[in-house]
Short mmCIF file of C-alpha atoms and ligand atoms in Angstrom, two decimals:
data_model
loop_
_atom_site.label_atom_id
_atom_site.label_comp_id
_atom_site.label_asym_id
_atom_site.label_seq_id
_atom_site.Cartn_x
_atom_site.Cartn_y
_atom_site.Cartn_z
CA MET W 1 -5.90 26.93 19.79
CA LEU W 2 -6.34 23.53 17.28
CA ASP W 3 -8.76 21.52 18.39
CA LEU W 4 -7.12 18.48 16.69
CA ALA W 5 -4.34 18.37 15.02
CA ILE W 6 -3.44 14.67 13.33
CA ILE W 7 -0.43 13.82 12.50
CA GLY W 8 0.22 11.70 9.14
CA GLY W 9 -1.85 12.10 6.57
CA GLY W 10 -2.29 8.07 5.41
CA PRO W 11 -4.72 6.58 5.58
CA ALA W 12 -6.05 6.20 9.11
CA GLY W 13 -4.84 10.12 9.22
CA LEU W 14 -7.11 11.75 6.35
CA THR W 15 -10.40 9.66 7.43
CA ALA W 16 -9.45 10.62 10.84
CA GLY W 17 -10.20 14.01 9.47
CA LEU W 18 -12.78 13.20 7.53
CA TYR W 19 -15.43 12.37 10.64
CA ALA W 20 -13.80 14.63 13.01
CA SER W 21 -14.35 17.92 10.70
CA ARG W 22 -17.33 16.87 9.55
CA GLY W 23 -18.58 15.34 12.91
CA GLY W 24 -18.26 19.88 13.57
CA LEU W 25 -14.87 20.33 14.90
CA GLN W 26 -13.78 23.17 13.80
CA ASN W 27 -10.03 23.33 13.67
CA VAL W 28 -8.56 20.82 12.54
CA THR W 29 -4.94 20.50 10.97
CA MET W 30 -3.63 17.21 9.73
CA PHE W 31 0.95 17.59 9.58
CA GLU W 32 2.10 15.30 6.70
CA LYS W 33 5.52 14.99 5.95
CA GLY W 34 4.97 14.76 2.44
CA MET W 35 2.35 13.80 -0.43
CA PRO W 36 -1.31 13.30 1.14
CA GLY W 37 -1.71 9.40 1.22
CA GLY W 38 0.55 7.81 3.03
CA GLN W 39 3.00 4.48 1.75
CA ILE W 40 -0.26 3.27 -0.54
CA THR W 41 1.21 5.47 -3.10
CA GLY W 42 4.14 3.36 -3.44
CA SER W 43 2.40 0.57 -4.48
CA SER W 44 1.40 0.05 -8.43
CA GLU W 45 -1.77 -2.07 -7.68
CA ILE W 46 -4.60 -2.24 -4.66
CA GLU W 47 -7.32 -4.11 -5.50
CA ASN W 48 -8.76 -5.16 -2.10
CA TYR W 49 -10.14 -2.01 -0.95
CA PRO W 50 -13.97 -3.30 -0.57
CA GLY W 51 -16.33 -1.37 -2.94
CA VAL W 52 -13.89 -0.90 -5.54
CA SER W 53 -13.80 -3.05 -8.37
CA GLU W 54 -11.49 -1.76 -10.69
CA VAL W 55 -7.54 -2.10 -9.52
CA MET W 56 -5.93 0.91 -9.19
CA SER W 57 -2.38 2.88 -8.25
CA GLY W 58 -2.05 3.56 -4.72
CA LEU W 59 -1.51 6.98 -6.39
CA ASP W 60 -5.12 6.85 -7.90
CA MET W 61 -6.69 5.34 -5.03
CA MET W 62 -5.68 8.07 -2.91
CA GLN W 63 -6.15 10.76 -5.40
CA ASN W 64 -9.42 12.20 -3.77
CA TRP W 65 -9.45 11.81 -0.03
CA PRO W 66 -7.34 15.20 1.11
CA GLU W 67 -10.38 16.87 -0.99
CA GLN W 68 -12.45 14.92 0.32
CA CYS W 69 -11.90 16.02 4.13
CA MET W 70 -10.59 20.05 3.47
CA ARG W 71 -14.43 19.78 1.59
CA PHE W 72 -15.90 19.65 4.95
CA GLY W 73 -13.52 22.33 6.43
CA MET W 74 -10.09 20.17 7.86
CA LYS W 75 -6.82 22.06 6.17
CA HIS W 76 -3.37 19.85 5.63
CA SER W 77 -0.13 21.02 6.60
CA MET W 78 3.25 20.52 4.79
CA GLU W 79 5.03 19.94 7.71
CA GLU W 80 7.18 17.15 9.83
CA VAL W 81 6.10 16.67 13.53
CA SER W 82 9.23 15.86 15.90
CA ARG W 83 7.29 15.58 19.45
CA VAL W 84 3.87 15.96 20.77
CA SER W 85 3.86 16.40 24.00
CA LYS W 86 1.27 17.16 27.39
CA ARG W 87 0.86 20.13 29.40
CA ASP W 88 -0.37 19.97 32.90
CA ASP W 89 -3.65 22.08 31.57
CA GLY W 90 -4.40 19.26 29.39
CA THR W 91 -3.75 21.12 26.22
CA PHE W 92 -1.21 19.41 23.95
CA GLU W 93 1.76 21.20 21.72
CA ILE W 94 3.16 19.93 18.40
CA SER W 95 6.97 21.02 17.59
CA MET W 96 7.37 20.34 13.73
CA LEU W 97 10.73 20.63 12.57
CA GLY W 98 12.57 24.30 12.74
CA ASP W 99 10.89 25.25 16.09
CA LYS W 100 8.03 25.79 14.23
CA MET W 101 4.74 25.01 17.28
CA VAL W 102 1.01 24.38 17.47
CA GLU W 103 -1.20 23.56 20.51
CA ALA W 104 -3.92 21.33 20.14
CA LYS W 105 -6.97 19.97 22.58
CA SER W 106 -6.53 16.84 21.51
CA VAL W 107 -4.02 14.75 18.81
CA ILE W 108 -4.26 11.92 16.96
CA VAL W 109 -1.75 10.09 15.90
CA CYS W 110 -1.25 7.90 12.61
CA THR W 111 2.60 8.23 11.43
CA GLY W 112 2.67 4.75 10.33
CA SER W 113 4.83 1.98 10.34
CA THR W 114 8.02 1.37 8.05
CA PRO W 115 8.89 -2.35 6.64
CA ARG W 116 12.16 -2.48 7.39
CA ARG W 117 14.35 -2.58 4.45
CA SER W 118 17.01 -5.05 3.66
CA GLY W 119 19.39 -3.23 1.59
CA ILE W 120 20.14 -5.71 -0.66
CA LYS W 121 21.17 -4.51 -4.20
CA GLY W 122 18.28 -3.46 -6.62
CA GLU W 123 15.64 -3.56 -3.47
CA ASP W 124 14.90 0.12 -3.45
CA LYS W 125 15.19 0.08 -7.19
CA PHE W 126 12.55 -2.71 -8.29
CA PHE W 127 10.36 -1.84 -4.42
CA GLY W 128 6.55 -2.06 -6.19
CA ARG W 129 7.91 -3.53 -8.59
CA GLY W 130 8.53 -6.94 -7.71
CA VAL W 131 9.79 -6.06 -4.88
CA SER W 132 7.01 -5.94 -2.22
CA THR W 133 6.65 -6.29 2.28
CA CYS W 134 3.14 -7.66 2.05
CA ALA W 135 2.05 -10.99 0.33
CA THR W 136 -1.99 -10.52 1.42
CA CYS W 137 -1.52 -6.86 -1.20
CA ASP W 138 0.82 -8.10 -3.74
CA GLY W 139 0.75 -12.19 -3.42
CA PHE W 140 -2.27 -12.36 -5.91
CA PHE W 141 -0.07 -10.85 -8.91
CA TYR W 142 2.03 -14.17 -8.81
CA LYS W 143 -0.61 -16.54 -8.90
CA ASP W 144 0.78 -19.56 -10.33
CA LYS W 145 3.91 -17.99 -10.49
CA GLU W 146 7.29 -19.14 -8.57
CA VAL W 147 8.55 -16.16 -5.74
CA ALA W 148 11.03 -15.71 -3.36
CA VAL W 149 10.71 -14.77 0.35
CA LEU W 150 12.94 -13.57 2.42
CA GLY W 151 13.02 -13.95 6.57
CA GLY W 152 13.07 -15.82 9.15
CA GLY W 153 10.31 -14.86 11.43
CA ASP W 154 7.07 -15.60 12.01
CA THR W 155 6.11 -12.78 9.95
CA ALA W 156 8.47 -14.43 6.82
CA LEU W 157 6.58 -17.61 7.50
CA GLU W 158 3.20 -16.95 7.95
CA GLU W 159 3.48 -14.87 4.60
CA ALA W 160 5.27 -17.89 2.76
CA LEU W 161 2.29 -20.03 3.79
CA TYR W 162 -0.22 -17.28 2.73
CA LEU W 163 1.45 -17.08 -0.63
CA ALA W 164 2.13 -20.76 -1.44
CA ASN W 165 -1.75 -21.25 -1.84
CA ILE W 166 -1.35 -18.50 -4.14
CA CYS W 167 1.69 -19.20 -6.00
CA SER W 168 3.38 -22.42 -7.99
CA LYS W 169 6.76 -22.30 -5.96
CA VAL W 170 7.50 -20.86 -2.65
CA HIS W 171 11.52 -20.59 -2.46
CA LEU W 172 12.38 -19.48 1.28
CA VAL W 173 15.59 -18.14 1.79
CA HIS W 174 16.77 -17.83 5.57
CA ARG W 175 20.14 -16.93 6.66
CA ARG W 176 20.27 -19.57 9.43
CA ASP W 177 19.01 -22.72 9.90
CA GLU W 178 17.03 -22.42 12.44
CA PHE W 179 14.34 -19.96 12.67
CA ARG W 180 13.07 -17.59 14.99
CA ALA W 181 9.15 -18.39 14.48
CA SER W 182 6.37 -20.40 16.45
CA PRO W 183 6.94 -24.30 16.10
CA VAL W 184 3.72 -24.47 15.01
CA THR W 185 4.45 -21.74 12.12
CA VAL W 186 7.51 -23.78 11.60
CA LYS W 187 6.03 -27.34 11.51
CA LYS W 188 3.34 -25.87 8.52
CA VAL W 189 6.45 -24.36 6.51
CA LYS W 190 8.67 -27.77 6.66
CA GLU W 191 5.22 -29.91 5.41
CA ASN W 192 4.20 -27.27 2.86
CA LYS W 193 5.61 -29.05 -0.19
CA LYS W 194 5.13 -25.72 -2.05
CA ILE W 195 7.93 -24.59 0.49
CA GLU W 196 11.80 -24.94 -0.90
CA LEU W 197 13.79 -23.87 2.44
CA ILE W 198 17.02 -22.47 1.19
CA LEU W 199 19.12 -22.00 3.74
CA ASN W 200 22.18 -19.87 5.74
CA SER W 201 21.86 -18.43 2.41
CA VAL W 202 21.45 -14.61 1.35
CA ILE W 203 20.39 -12.91 -1.29
CA ASP W 204 23.45 -10.88 -2.75
CA GLU W 205 21.23 -9.01 -5.81
CA ILE W 206 17.79 -8.69 -6.82
CA TYR W 207 18.08 -7.78 -10.59
CA GLY W 208 15.76 -7.08 -13.66
CA ASP W 209 14.41 -4.44 -15.91
CA ASN W 210 12.38 -2.21 -17.20
CA SER W 211 8.99 -4.60 -16.66
CA GLY W 212 10.28 -5.50 -12.95
CA VAL W 213 12.24 -8.09 -10.79
CA ASN W 214 13.61 -10.83 -12.98
CA GLY W 215 15.09 -12.83 -10.85
CA VAL W 216 17.64 -13.16 -7.18
CA LYS W 217 21.27 -14.44 -6.70
CA ILE W 218 21.72 -16.02 -3.92
CA SER W 219 25.16 -17.34 -2.21
CA ASP W 220 24.79 -19.61 1.09
CA LYS W 221 27.98 -20.15 3.73
CA GLN W 222 30.33 -22.35 1.69
CA GLY W 223 30.18 -19.54 -0.25
CA ASN W 224 28.10 -21.83 -3.60
CA LYS W 225 25.53 -19.13 -5.77
CA ARG W 226 22.65 -19.64 -7.33
CA ASP W 227 20.00 -18.00 -9.58
CA LEU W 228 16.85 -17.75 -9.23
CA ALA W 229 14.36 -17.04 -11.98
CA VAL W 230 11.78 -15.77 -9.73
CA PRO W 231 9.27 -12.02 -11.35
CA GLY W 232 8.76 -11.57 -7.52
CA ILE W 233 10.44 -11.43 -3.97
CA PHE W 234 9.15 -10.50 -0.68
CA VAL W 235 11.07 -9.40 2.24
CA PHE W 236 9.82 -9.52 6.26
CA VAL W 237 12.99 -8.12 7.89
CA GLY W 238 10.41 -6.19 10.53
CA MET W 239 8.81 -3.16 10.84
CA ASN W 240 9.68 0.31 12.19
CA VAL W 241 7.24 1.84 13.83
CA ASN W 242 7.10 5.38 13.46
CA ASN W 243 6.57 6.30 16.79
CA GLU W 244 9.60 9.17 17.27
CA VAL W 245 6.61 12.32 17.55
CA LEU W 246 5.84 9.85 21.03
CA MET W 247 9.56 10.01 22.48
CA GLN W 248 9.83 13.30 25.29
CA GLU W 249 13.43 14.80 26.26
CA ASP W 250 13.92 11.91 29.05
CA GLY W 251 13.67 9.31 26.02
CA LYS W 252 10.42 7.90 27.35
CA PRO W 253 7.38 7.88 25.52
CA LEU W 254 4.32 9.84 25.83
CA CYS W 255 2.48 7.05 25.99
CA ASP W 256 1.97 3.22 26.64
CA LEU W 257 4.05 1.21 23.95
CA GLY W 258 4.22 -2.15 22.69
CA SER W 259 6.73 -4.21 23.06
CA ASN W 260 7.83 -3.31 19.24
CA GLY W 261 7.48 0.15 20.29
CA ASN W 262 3.15 -0.15 18.90
CA VAL W 263 0.89 2.35 20.11
CA VAL W 264 -0.88 0.69 22.60
CA VAL W 265 -5.13 1.61 22.26
CA ASP W 266 -8.24 0.25 23.35
CA LEU W 267 -11.00 -0.73 21.05
CA LYS W 268 -11.31 3.38 20.22
CA MET W 269 -8.28 4.31 19.41
CA LYS W 270 -7.48 5.65 23.26
CA THR W 271 -4.10 5.47 24.23
CA SER W 272 -2.59 5.56 28.04
CA VAL W 273 -2.95 9.34 28.29
CA ALA W 274 -6.10 11.13 27.84
CA GLY W 275 -6.98 13.18 24.69
CA LEU W 276 -4.68 11.32 22.85
CA PHE W 277 -5.25 8.86 19.88
CA GLY W 278 -3.23 6.56 17.82
CA ALA W 279 -4.87 4.89 14.74
CA GLY W 280 -3.20 2.68 11.40
CA ASP W 281 -0.48 0.77 11.28
CA LEU W 282 1.36 2.37 14.12
CA ARG W 283 -0.98 0.89 16.90
CA ILE W 284 -0.75 -2.83 18.22
CA ASP W 285 -2.35 -5.75 16.35
CA ALA W 286 -2.34 -3.54 13.14
CA SER W 287 -4.07 -5.73 10.18
CA LYS W 288 -1.85 -3.10 8.13
CA GLN W 289 -4.31 -2.62 5.05
CA VAL W 290 -5.55 0.81 4.33
CA VAL W 291 -9.74 -0.41 5.25
CA CYS W 292 -8.09 -1.29 8.30
CA ALA W 293 -5.71 1.85 8.68
CA ALA W 294 -9.12 4.05 7.37
CA GLY W 295 -11.51 2.41 9.82
CA ASP W 296 -9.02 3.07 13.20
CA GLY W 297 -9.28 7.01 11.22
CA ALA W 298 -12.81 6.84 11.69
CA THR W 299 -13.26 5.66 15.04
CA ALA W 300 -10.35 7.97 16.39
CA GLY W 301 -12.23 11.26 14.69
CA ILE W 302 -15.54 10.10 15.98
CA GLN W 303 -13.44 9.88 19.80
CA ALA W 304 -11.77 13.01 19.67
CA LEU W 305 -15.05 15.15 18.47
CA GLU W 306 -16.35 13.76 21.69
CA TYR W 307 -13.42 14.13 24.26
CA VAL W 308 -13.23 17.90 22.54
CA ASN W 309 -17.04 18.39 23.09
CA ASP W 310 -17.03 17.07 26.12
C1 FAD E 401 4.46 -1.93 -1.45
C2 FAD E 401 2.50 -1.73 -0.36
C3 FAD E 401 2.11 -2.26 -1.05
C4 FAD E 401 0.97 -2.07 -0.53
N1 FAD E 401 -0.48 -2.46 -0.62
C5 FAD E 401 -1.82 -2.80 0.41
C6 FAD E 401 -2.81 -3.41 -0.37
O1 FAD E 401 -2.62 -3.78 -1.45
N2 FAD E 401 -3.98 -3.30 0.17
C7 FAD E 401 -4.01 -2.85 1.41
O2 FAD E 401 -5.06 -3.01 2.52
N3 FAD E 401 -3.12 -2.33 1.98
C8 FAD E 401 -1.88 -2.49 1.51
N4 FAD E 401 -0.69 -2.20 1.99
C9 FAD E 401 -0.66 -1.50 3.66
C10 FAD E 401 -0.74 0.19 3.24
O3 FAD E 401 -0.05 0.70 2.99
C11 FAD E 401 -1.10 0.23 5.02
O4 FAD E 401 -2.02 -0.43 5.86
C12 FAD E 401 -1.73 1.65 5.23
O5 FAD E 401 -1.12 2.67 4.48
C13 FAD E 401 -1.75 2.20 6.88
O6 FAD E 401 -2.31 3.31 6.76
P1 FAD E 401 -1.76 4.37 7.82
O7 FAD E 401 -2.10 5.57 7.72
O8 FAD E 401 -1.55 3.54 9.38
O9 FAD E 401 -0.32 4.70 7.62
P2 FAD E 401 1.26 5.33 6.19
O10 FAD E 401 0.00 4.85 4.92
O11 FAD E 401 2.05 4.41 6.67
O12 FAD E 401 0.98 6.94 6.69
C14 FAD E 401 1.31 7.83 7.15
C15 FAD E 401 1.78 8.73 7.10
O13 FAD E 401 2.70 9.81 8.01
C16 FAD E 401 3.67 10.40 7.81
N5 FAD E 401 4.38 10.93 8.69
C17 FAD E 401 5.35 9.76 9.22
N6 FAD E 401 5.78 10.40 10.20
C18 FAD E 401 5.94 11.52 9.96
C19 FAD E 401 5.64 13.04 10.85
N7 FAD E 401 6.79 12.61 12.12
N8 FAD E 401 5.12 13.94 10.68
C20 FAD E 401 4.24 13.82 9.81
N9 FAD E 401 3.56 13.39 8.82
C21 FAD E 401 4.11 12.44 9.22
C22 FAD E 401 4.00 9.67 6.67
O14 FAD E 401 4.47 10.57 5.24
C23 FAD E 401 3.17 8.97 6.28
O15 FAD E 401 2.28 9.62 4.83
C24 FAD E 401 1.07 -2.04 1.41
C25 FAD E 401 1.85 -1.16 1.74
C26 FAD E 401 2.95 -0.93 1.10
C27 FAD E 401 4.28 -0.75 1.34
#
């Protein structure tokens, strides 16, 4: 039986593994369906991880993290977990795709969240090369340039305001003429002279060349077409929380979830189920940054160690 099973090998899962195995847990395995590193490996540049002054790609940033964890005994299993459930005796069952199953005394779920894609032509092709879902991360690359933002919810409007502090102009494209965001945020957006509202409109295509995005093609409800020459487009059409592994046979989640499906945790990353922890982007109120996910992972790793030792 494992002392600890970690589901997901992004910054949260890797840091949880580092702290738990270095802290003395003997049987720690991290289950990651792809290569370890998480969603940041899809980003061309990261420049806000404290202490790392050099700008590097997400892939380079995460390169040494798995090796550091494995040095202290954490094992990595390249498997996709399908379900985590708890037995009456207090231990956990980790089911993998293909009928494999392992047992664990404690579990940290760090499966992250996935920004929803809009499905616009060119979005996948230019993702990470002009198409972004993170203004905090990528906004600075468009300093004093014009960008487009797609969306009409709180995140889209808040990120448009954030980008307006950096960029020369922000074109906010929304398919309706009213926003789903809080009135205070809507007022701020409408009063911001650097934000141009393009309402009742959709983006038909994101186009570019080998060096990245060159612009977006827009059409409004009357069928009028418009071409916006921007090097960056930020898409905020919602997030999918990767909480599927917590769903039980009866369709109910193993632990408490928030209204958006985020895992409810306390400051120790404890969920509503003893021995089950949640960390990183999938938890409630996550700041969705590498440093924050790593911090959550460290907390969860320390707490899992305490739980198993008790
Ligand atoms: C384009 C882009 C740019 C970004 N830029 C920055 C930046 O500049 N600075 C910054 O701080 N943050 C940035 N971020 C945000 C940052 O990447 C996330 O906040 C961080 O990666 C969250 O870490 P996590 O460990 O919680 O989840 P993730 O990184 O999402 O890792 C979750 C892992 O779980 C795995 N997984 C999911 N389901 C299963 C399953 N069922 N079984 C096994 N494995 C599973 C996934 O494969 C993934 O590797 C960026 C994000 C994107 C998309």
